[in-house]
Short mmCIF file of C-alpha atoms in Angstrom, two decimals:
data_model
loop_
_atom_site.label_atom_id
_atom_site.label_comp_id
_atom_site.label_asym_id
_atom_site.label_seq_id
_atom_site.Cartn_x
_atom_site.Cartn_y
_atom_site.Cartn_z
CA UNK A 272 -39.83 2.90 94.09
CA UNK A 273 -39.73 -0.03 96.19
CA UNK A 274 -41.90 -2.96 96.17
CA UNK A 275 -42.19 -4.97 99.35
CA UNK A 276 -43.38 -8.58 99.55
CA UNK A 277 -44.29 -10.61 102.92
CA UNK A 278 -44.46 -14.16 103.72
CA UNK A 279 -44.33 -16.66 106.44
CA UNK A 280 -47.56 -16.09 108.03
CA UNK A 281 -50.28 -18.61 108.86
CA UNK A 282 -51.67 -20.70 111.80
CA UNK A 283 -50.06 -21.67 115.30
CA UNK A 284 -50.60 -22.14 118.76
CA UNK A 285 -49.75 -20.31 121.50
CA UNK A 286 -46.61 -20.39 122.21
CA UNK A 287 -45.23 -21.62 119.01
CA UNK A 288 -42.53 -19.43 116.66
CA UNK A 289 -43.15 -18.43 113.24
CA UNK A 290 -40.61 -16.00 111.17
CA UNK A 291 -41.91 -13.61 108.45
CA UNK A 292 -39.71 -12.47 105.63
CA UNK A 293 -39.99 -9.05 103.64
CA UNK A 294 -38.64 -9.25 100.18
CA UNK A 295 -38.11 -6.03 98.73
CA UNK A 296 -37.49 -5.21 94.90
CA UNK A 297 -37.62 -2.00 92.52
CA UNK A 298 -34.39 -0.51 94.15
CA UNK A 299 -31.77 -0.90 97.31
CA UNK A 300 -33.27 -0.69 100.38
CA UNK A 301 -29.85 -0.65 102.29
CA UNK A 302 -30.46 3.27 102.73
CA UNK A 303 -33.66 2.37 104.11
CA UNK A 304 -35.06 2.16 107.78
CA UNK A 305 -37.48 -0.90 107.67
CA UNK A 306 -40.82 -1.49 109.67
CA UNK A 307 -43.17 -4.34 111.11
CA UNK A 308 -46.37 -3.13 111.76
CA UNK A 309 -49.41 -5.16 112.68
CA UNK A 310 -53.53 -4.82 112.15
CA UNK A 311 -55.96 -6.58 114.14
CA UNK A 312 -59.64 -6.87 113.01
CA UNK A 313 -60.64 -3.09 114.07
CA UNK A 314 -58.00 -1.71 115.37
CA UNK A 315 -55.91 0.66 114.22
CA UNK A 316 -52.45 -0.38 112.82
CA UNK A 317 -50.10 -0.54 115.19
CA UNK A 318 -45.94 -0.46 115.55
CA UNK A 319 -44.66 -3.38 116.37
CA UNK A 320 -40.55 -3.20 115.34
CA UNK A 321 -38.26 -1.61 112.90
CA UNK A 322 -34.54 -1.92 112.21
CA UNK A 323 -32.17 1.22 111.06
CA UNK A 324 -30.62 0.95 107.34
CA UNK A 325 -27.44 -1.37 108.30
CA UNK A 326 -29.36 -3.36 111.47
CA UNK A 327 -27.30 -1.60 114.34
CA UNK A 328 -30.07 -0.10 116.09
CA UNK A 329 -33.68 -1.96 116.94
CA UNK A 330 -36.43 -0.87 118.28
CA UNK A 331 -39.94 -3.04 119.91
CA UNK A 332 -43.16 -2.35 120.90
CA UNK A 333 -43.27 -2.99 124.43
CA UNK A 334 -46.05 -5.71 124.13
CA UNK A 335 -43.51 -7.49 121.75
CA UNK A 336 -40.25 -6.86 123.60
CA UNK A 337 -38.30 -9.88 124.28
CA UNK A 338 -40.27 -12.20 122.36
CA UNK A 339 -39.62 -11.07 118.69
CA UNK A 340 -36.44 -10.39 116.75
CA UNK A 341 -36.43 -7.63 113.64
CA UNK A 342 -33.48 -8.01 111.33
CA UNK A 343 -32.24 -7.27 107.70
CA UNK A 344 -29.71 -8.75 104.83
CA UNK A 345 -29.48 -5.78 102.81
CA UNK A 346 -27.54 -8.04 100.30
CA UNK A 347 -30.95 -10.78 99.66
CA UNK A 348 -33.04 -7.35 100.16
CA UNK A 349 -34.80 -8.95 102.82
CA UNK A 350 -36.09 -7.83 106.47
CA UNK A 351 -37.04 -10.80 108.92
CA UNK A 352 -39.20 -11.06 112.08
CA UNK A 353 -38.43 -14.00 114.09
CA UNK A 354 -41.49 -14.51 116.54
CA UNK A 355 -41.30 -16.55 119.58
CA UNK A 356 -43.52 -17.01 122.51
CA UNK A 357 -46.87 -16.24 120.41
CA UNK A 358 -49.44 -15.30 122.08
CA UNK A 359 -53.37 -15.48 120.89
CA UNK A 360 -53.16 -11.52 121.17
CA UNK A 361 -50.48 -11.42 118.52
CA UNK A 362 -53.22 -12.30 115.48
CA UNK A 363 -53.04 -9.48 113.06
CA UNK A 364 -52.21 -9.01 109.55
CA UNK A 365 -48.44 -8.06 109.63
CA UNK A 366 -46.92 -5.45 107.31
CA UNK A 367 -43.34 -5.10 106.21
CA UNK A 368 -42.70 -1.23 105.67
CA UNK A 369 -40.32 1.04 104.07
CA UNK A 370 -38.70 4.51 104.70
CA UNK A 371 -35.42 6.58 103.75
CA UNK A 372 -33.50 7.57 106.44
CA UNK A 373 -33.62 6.66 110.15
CA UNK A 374 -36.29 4.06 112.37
CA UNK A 375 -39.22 5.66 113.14
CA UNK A 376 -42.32 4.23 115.24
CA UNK A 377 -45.18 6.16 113.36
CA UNK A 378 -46.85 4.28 110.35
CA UNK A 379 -47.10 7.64 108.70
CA UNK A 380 -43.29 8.05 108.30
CA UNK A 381 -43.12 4.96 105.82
CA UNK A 382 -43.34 5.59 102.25
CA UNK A 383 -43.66 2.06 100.77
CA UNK A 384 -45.82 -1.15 101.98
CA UNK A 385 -45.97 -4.13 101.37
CA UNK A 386 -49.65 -6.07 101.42
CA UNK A 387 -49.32 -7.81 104.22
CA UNK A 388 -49.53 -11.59 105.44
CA UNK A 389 -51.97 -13.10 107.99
CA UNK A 390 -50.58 -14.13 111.42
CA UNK A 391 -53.15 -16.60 113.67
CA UNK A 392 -52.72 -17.73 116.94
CA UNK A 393 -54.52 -20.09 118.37
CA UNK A 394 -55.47 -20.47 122.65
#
């Protein structure tokens, strides 16, 4: 099993940067494709990046193309979302995620989560 662990969230202003980290424990994730997926108050969960098992290949959410950064250090166990540009639209609660194999977009193709972290932008 893996256990995954976010941080970094918390209060900004448009515009500002903030960078969440994913620390994951239990077991090697390096065979692992890893996710960021967001939640706004009710909406659905939605995709926002995700990173294949050694980094090469990334993959955005249109609304968050260009403006944040997925990446991984398999050797700290650790996936990273640099956010730039934030925008009030971006508040969610942001959830690292976890699956074997290859990136996929679809929440329902992660095995492991992590609880999540609060992201708030302010106008």
């Amino acid at each position: 099993q893996v256990q995954l662990a976010e941080s970094g969230g918390g209060l900004v202003q448009a515009g500002d940067s903030l960078r969440l980290s994913c620390a994951a424990s239990g077991r090697t994730i390096s065979n692992d494709a890893m996710g960021w997926f967001r939640q706004a108050p009710g909406k659905e969960r939605e995709f926002v990046a995700t990173i294949s098992r050694i980094g090469i290949s990334t993959y955005y959410a249109d609304s968050v193309k260009g403006r944040f950064t997925i990446s991984r250090d398999n050797a700290k166990r650790t996936v990273y979302l640099q956010m730039n540009s934030l925008k009030v639209e971006d508040t969610a609660v942001y959830y690292c995620a976890s699956r074997y194999g290859s990136p996929e977009t679809g929440a329902r193709a992660y095995d492991y989560w992590g609880q999540g972290t609060q992201v708030t932008v302010s106008s």
